[in-house]
Every structure is written in C-alpha cells, then in structure tokens.
Coordinates of C-alpha atoms and ligand atoms in Angstrom, one line a residue:
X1 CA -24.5 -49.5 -15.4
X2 CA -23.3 -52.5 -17.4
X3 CA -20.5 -54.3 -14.8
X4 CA -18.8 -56.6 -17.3
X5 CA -15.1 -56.8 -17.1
X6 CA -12.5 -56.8 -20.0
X7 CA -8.8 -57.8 -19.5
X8 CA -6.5 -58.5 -22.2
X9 CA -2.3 -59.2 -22.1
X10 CA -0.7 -58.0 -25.4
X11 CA 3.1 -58.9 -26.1
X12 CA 5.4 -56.8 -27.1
X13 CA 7.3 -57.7 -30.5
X14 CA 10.5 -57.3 -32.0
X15 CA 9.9 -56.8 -35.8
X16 CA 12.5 -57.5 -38.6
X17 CA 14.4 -59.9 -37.3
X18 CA 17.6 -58.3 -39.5
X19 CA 16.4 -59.2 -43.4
X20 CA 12.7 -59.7 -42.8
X21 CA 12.2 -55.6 -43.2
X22 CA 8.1 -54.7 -42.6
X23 CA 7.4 -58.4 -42.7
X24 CA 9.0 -60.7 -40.0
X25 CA 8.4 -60.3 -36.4
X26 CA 8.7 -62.1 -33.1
X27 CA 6.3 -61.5 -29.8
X28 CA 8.1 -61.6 -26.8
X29 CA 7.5 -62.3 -23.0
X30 CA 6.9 -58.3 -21.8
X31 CA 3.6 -57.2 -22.1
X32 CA 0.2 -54.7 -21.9
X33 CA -1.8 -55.2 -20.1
X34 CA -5.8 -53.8 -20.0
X35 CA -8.6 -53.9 -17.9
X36 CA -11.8 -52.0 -18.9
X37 CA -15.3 -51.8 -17.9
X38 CA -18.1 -49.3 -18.6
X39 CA -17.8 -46.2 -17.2
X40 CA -19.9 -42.5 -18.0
X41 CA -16.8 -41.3 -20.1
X42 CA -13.6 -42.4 -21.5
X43 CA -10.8 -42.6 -19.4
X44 CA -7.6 -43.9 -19.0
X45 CA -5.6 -44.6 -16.2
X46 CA -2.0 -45.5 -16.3
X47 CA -0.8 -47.7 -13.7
X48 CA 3.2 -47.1 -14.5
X49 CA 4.4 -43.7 -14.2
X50 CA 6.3 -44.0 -17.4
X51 CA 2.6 -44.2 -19.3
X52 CA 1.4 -40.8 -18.0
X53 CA 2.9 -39.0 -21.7
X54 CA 0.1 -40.7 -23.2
X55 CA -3.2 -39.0 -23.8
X56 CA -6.0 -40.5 -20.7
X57 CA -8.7 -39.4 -23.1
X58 CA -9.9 -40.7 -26.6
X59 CA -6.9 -39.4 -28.3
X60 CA -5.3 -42.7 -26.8
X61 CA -4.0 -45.0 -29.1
X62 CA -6.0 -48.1 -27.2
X63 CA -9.3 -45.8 -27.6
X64 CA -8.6 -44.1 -31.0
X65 CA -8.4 -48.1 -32.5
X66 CA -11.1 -49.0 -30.4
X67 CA -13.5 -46.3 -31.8
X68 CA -12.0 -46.6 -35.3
X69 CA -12.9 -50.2 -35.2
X70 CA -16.4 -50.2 -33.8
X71 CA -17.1 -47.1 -36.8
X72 CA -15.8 -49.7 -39.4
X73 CA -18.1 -52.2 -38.2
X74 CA -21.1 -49.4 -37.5
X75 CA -21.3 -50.7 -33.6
X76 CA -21.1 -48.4 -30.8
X77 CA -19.0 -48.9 -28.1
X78 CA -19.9 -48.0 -24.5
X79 CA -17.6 -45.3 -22.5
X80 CA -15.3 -47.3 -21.0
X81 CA -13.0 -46.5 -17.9
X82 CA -9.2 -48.4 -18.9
X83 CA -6.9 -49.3 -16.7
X84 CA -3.1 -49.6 -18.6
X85 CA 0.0 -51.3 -17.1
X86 CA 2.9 -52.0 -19.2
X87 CA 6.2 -53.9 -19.1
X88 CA 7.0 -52.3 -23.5
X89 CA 8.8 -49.3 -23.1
X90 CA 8.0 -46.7 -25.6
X91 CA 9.4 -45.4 -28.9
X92 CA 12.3 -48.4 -28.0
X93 CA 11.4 -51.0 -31.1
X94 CA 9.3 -53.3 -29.4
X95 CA 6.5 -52.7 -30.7
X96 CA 4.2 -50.5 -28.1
X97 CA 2.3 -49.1 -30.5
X98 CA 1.3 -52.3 -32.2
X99 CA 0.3 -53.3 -28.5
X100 CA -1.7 -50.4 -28.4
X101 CA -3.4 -51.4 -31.5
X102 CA -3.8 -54.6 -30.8
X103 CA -5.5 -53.5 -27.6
X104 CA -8.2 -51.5 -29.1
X105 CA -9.1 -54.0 -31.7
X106 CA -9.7 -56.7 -28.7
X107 CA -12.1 -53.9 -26.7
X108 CA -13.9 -53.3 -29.8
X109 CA -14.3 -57.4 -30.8
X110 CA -15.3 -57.9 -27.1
X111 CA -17.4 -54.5 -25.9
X112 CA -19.0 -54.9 -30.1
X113 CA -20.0 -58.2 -30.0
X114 CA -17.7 -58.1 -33.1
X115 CA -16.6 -62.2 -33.1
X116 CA -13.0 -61.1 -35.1
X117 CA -10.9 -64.2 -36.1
X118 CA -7.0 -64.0 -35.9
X119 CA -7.0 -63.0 -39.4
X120 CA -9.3 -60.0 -39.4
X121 CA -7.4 -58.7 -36.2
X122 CA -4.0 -58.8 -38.0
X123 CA -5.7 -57.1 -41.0
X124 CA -7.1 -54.5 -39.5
X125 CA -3.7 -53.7 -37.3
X126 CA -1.8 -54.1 -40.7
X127 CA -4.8 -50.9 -41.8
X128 CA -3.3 -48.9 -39.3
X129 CA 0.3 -49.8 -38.9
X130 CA 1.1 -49.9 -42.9
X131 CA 2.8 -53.7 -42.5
X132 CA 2.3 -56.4 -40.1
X133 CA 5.4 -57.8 -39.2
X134 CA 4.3 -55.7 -35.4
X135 CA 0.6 -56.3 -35.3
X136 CA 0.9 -59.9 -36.8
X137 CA 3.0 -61.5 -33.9
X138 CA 1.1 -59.6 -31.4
X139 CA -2.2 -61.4 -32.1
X140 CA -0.6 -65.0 -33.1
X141 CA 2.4 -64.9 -30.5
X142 CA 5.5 -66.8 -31.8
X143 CA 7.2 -66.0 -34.8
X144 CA 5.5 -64.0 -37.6
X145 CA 6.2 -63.5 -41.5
X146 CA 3.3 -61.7 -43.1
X147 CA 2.7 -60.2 -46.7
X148 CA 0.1 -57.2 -46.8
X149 CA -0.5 -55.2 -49.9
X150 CA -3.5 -53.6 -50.7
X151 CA -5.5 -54.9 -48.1
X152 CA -4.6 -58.7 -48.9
X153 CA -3.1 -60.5 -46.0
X154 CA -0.9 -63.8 -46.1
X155 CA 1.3 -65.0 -43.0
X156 CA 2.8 -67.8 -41.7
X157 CA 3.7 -68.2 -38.4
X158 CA 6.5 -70.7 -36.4
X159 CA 6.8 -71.9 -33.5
X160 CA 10.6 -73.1 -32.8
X161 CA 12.8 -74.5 -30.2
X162 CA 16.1 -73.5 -29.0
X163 CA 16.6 -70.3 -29.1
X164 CA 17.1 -67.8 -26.3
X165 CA 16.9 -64.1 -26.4
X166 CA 18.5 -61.2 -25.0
X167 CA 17.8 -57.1 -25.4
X168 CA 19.5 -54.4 -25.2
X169 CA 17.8 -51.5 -24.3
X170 CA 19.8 -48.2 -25.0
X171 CA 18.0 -45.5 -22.4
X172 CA 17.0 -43.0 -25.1
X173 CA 14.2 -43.0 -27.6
X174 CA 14.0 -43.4 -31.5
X175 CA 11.2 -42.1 -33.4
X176 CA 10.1 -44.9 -35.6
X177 CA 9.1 -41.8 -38.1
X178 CA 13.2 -40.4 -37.6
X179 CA 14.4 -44.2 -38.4
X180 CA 11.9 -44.7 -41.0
X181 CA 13.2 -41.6 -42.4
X182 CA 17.3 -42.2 -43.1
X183 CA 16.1 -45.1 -45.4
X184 CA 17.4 -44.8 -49.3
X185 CA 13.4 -44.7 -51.0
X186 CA 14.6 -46.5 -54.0
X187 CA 17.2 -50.0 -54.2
X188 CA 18.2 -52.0 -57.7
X189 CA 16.6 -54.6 -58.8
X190 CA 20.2 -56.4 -58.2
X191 CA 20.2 -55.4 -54.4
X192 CA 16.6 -57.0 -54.9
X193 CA 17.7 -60.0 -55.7
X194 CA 19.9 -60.0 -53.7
X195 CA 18.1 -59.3 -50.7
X196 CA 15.4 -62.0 -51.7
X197 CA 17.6 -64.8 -51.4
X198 CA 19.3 -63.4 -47.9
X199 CA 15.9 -63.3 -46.9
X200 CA 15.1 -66.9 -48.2
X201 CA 17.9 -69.0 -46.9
X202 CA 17.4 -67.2 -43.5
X203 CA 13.9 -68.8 -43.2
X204 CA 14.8 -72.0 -44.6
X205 CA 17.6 -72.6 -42.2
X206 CA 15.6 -71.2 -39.1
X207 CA 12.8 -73.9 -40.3
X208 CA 15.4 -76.5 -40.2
X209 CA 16.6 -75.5 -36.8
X210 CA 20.3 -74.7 -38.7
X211 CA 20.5 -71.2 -36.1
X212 CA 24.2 -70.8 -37.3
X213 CA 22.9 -70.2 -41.1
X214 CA 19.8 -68.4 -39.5
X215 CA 22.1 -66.0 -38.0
X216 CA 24.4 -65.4 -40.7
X217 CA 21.9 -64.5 -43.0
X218 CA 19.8 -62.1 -40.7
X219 CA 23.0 -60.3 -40.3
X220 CA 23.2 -59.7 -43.7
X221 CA 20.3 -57.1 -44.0
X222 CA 20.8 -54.5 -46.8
X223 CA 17.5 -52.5 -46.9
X224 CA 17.8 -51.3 -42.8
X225 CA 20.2 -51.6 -40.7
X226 CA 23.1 -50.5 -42.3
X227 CA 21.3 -47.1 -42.0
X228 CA 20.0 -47.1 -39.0
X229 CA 23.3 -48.4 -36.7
X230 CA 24.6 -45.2 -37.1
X231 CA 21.4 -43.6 -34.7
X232 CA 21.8 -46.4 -32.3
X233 CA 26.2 -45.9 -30.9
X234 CA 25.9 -49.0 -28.6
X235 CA 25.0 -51.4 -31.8
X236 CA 28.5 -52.2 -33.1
X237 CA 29.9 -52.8 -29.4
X238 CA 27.2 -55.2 -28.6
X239 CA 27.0 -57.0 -31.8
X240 CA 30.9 -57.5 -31.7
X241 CA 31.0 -58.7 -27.4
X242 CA 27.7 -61.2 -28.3
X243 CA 29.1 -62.6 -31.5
X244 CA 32.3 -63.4 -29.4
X245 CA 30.5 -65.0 -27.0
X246 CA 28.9 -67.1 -29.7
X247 CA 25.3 -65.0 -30.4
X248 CA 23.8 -67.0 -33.5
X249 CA 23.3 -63.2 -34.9
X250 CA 22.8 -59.6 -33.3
X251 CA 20.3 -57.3 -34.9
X252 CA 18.3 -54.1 -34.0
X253 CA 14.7 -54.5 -32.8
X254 CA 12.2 -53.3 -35.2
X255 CA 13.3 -49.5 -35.6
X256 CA 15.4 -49.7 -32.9
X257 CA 17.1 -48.1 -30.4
X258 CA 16.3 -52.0 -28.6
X259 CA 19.2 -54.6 -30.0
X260 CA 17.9 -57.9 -30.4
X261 CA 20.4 -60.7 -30.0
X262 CA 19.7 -64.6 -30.4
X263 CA 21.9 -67.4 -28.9
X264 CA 21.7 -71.1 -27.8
X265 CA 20.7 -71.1 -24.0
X266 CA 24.3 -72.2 -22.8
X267 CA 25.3 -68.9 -23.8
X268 CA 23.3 -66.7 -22.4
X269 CA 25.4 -66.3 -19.3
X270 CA 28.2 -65.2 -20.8
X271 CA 26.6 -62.7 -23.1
X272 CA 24.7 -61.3 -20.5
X273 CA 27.8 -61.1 -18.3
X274 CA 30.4 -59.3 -21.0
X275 CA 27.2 -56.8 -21.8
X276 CA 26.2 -55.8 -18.4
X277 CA 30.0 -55.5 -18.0
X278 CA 31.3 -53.4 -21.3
X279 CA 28.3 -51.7 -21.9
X280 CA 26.7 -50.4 -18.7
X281 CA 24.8 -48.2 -20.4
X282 CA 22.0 -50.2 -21.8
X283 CA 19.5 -52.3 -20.2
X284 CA 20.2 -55.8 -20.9
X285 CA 17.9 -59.0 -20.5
X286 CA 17.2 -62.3 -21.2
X287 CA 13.5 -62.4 -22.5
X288 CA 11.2 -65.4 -23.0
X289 CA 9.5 -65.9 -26.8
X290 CA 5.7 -65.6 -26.0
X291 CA 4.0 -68.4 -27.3
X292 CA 0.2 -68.5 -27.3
Ligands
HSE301 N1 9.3 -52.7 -39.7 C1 9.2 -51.5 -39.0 C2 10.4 -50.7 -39.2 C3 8.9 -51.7 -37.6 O1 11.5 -51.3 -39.1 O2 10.4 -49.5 -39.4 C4 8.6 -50.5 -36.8 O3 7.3 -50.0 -37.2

C-alpha cells in the first residue's frame, strides 16, 4: 500500500464583509484541518465530536470535491482514509463548506498529480459554490474581492494592517439556503447605483487605511443584511454595544448567524468586555486575519 501522507490547514472565512455581497471575503485564524493517506476504502474520521453529522463515507463534502475534481481532470484518486479536525463551526457563516471544498480540491491536486495554481483552485471552488467571495480567501488567505461569471474569474486580494477582529457566535444554526432565501430576487437600477458606489468608496478607503470610512460604508449594505438581521436577534444589540465602544463597523458573517465586528486593537478590550457582559448568549472572540 502506498504510505504517503497528505495534511492540509484550511481557514475559515467570513464572506461579504457588509456591501461586498457574493464577492468580498476575509480568511481568518480558525481552521480545517486534514490528514489523509491511502487506505482500501473511503473513510472519514472526525476527530471533534461536533463533525460526526457529516457523512464518513463519499457523500462527504471533502470526498464528493475530491472525486468531482479528479473526474474533471480524468485522474483516479486512490481510497483514501481522512482524518478531519475542525476549529469552523457549521452552518454559522464562516465558511465550513468552502473549507470543505477547498479541502477536496487540495487531495485531488496532491493524490492526482494535478499541479493546480491558485487561480484554478479558486475557479473550481467558485464551480461549486456559485461565487467566490468563500472559496477565494480560503486558498489566497487575507482579504479577497473576486468577480466570477460564467466561468471567468478575476480577484484581487489585500493584505492590510491594523485591524482587529472579533465574532459573535449566536449558538444556533442558519441555513445558508433559508438566508439565501429571504432576499428580494430583483433591485432598481437606482438601488444599483447606489450600491456600486457604497461598495466602491468602502474599498478605496480600506486601501487607504481610512477604517472609519471603511466602516461606514460596509455598514451601509442594501442588497443583505437588512433582510437577514431579522433571523439573527442578537445583531442589533451587538452592533449598537461595539459601535459604542468605537467598532470601525459591525456586520454579519457571510450568511450569518456569526457577527463580524472590526476595530482598532486598543479597542478590543472593551468590546469584548461590554459583549461577554450584555450578551451572554453568543460566543464572542477575538480572531487573528490568516495571512498566507
Ligand atoms: N455570499 C454568501 C451569502 C456567503 O451571503 O449568501 C455564504 O455562502
């Protein structure tokens, strides 16, 4: 039996960033984690005991990919035994399916001899995801903005200074399909405009390092989030205690029920401090931006 060894450390991500709907993203310091090697049948164990509702045969989502992959590329894979451990928790907005992804297109590029650059990995996560703003940060680390329509692919990704993170994990679930869902299918072309040049100063200013104008704008979302606060009850309490405590901007991770906030590092204290105080019931913590 072949004894090679395949590890990989995906990051979790934290897509939208407010105004940067199904395009921006951010990959952050919590991560999965998967060790493989060649085995007489698929199998996969899960090291957390959260993990054990996901399939531990090939309707994985680390193994479906995989397979999908190597049958685009007509390789064949060997069975591999996989050994999951994860710090993402699932269905929360941080991307664990984009891990997942991301995952099985690595085993496939390593265990198919498949020699994938960045940019084919992030288009073939974009394939299966619909929109890279998950699967784009996940492969580059840092921050992500990416454009994919039919199967064209152009990103850009940052790397910037200064800014802290804290999340705030509500302890229930959101289906990504349910949040997905409550969206309007249709906007004007004035709320078009309009949403273009929220999204435009936002990126500008972060460029420029001017996180007060950053903040403002991501806050001013119009195609998400005012829909979706109303699934996630903690969102207006937290967004009002950070912003008081002088968060550059509050905004919900990627389909939520997670709340991303972003604040210079003196503040990070306090925030922390008047969440884990006035709102017990979520999870909060300060998180690192993963940088590759
Ligand atoms: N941009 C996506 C959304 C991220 O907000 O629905 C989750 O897939």
């Amino acid at each position: 039996m072949n004894e090679e060894k395949f590890y990989c450390r995906i990051p979790a991500t934290s897509a939208n960033l407010g105004v940067g709907f199904d395009s921006i993203g951010l990959a952050v310091e919590k991560f999965l984690t998967i060790e493989a090697h060649a085995s007489d049948h698929w199998h996969v164990e899960m090291v957390e005991e959260f993990l054990n509702v996901l399939p531990s045969n090939k309707n994985n989502l680390v193994v479906k990919t995989a397979s999908r992959i190597a049958s685009h590329y007509d390789v064949i894979l060997p069975p591999l035994h996989i050994r999951m451990s994860s710090e993402i928790p699932l269905t929360h907005g941080l991307g664990s399916s984009s891990s997942a992804i991301v995952a099985g297109i690595e085993l496939a590029n390593y265990y198919g001899r498949l020699n994938l650059s960045m940019d084919d990995k992030i288009r073939l996560g974009s394939q299966i995801e619909g929109h890279p703003d998950n699967v784009g940060p996940c492969v580059t680390g840092g921050m992500f903005a990416g454009y994919y329509a039919n199967d064209e692919l152009f990103y850009q990704t940052s790397l910037f200074e200064g800014l802290t993170l804290v999340l705030s994990v509500p302890p229930y679930e959101l289906s990504t399909k349910e949040a997905r869902g409550i969206l309007p299918k249709t906007f004007s072309h004035a709320e078009a405009v309009e949403q273009n040049a929220i999204a435009n100063v936002m990126l500008m200013a972060m460029l420029k390092g001017d996180y007060e104008t950053m903040g403002a704008m991501m806050m001013r979302d119009k195609l998400h989030e005012p829909y979706r606060q109303r699934l996630i009850a903690e969102f207006p309490t937290v967004k009002a205690l950070a912003l008081e405590e002088g968060a550059y901007a509050t905004v919900i991770s990627g389909a939520g029920p997670t709340i991303l906030t972003l604040c210079a590092e003196d503040k990070v204290g306090a925030i922390l401090s008047r969440l884990q105080t006035e709102v017990p019931g979520c999870q909060h913590e300060r998180v690192g931006i993963y940088r590759k």
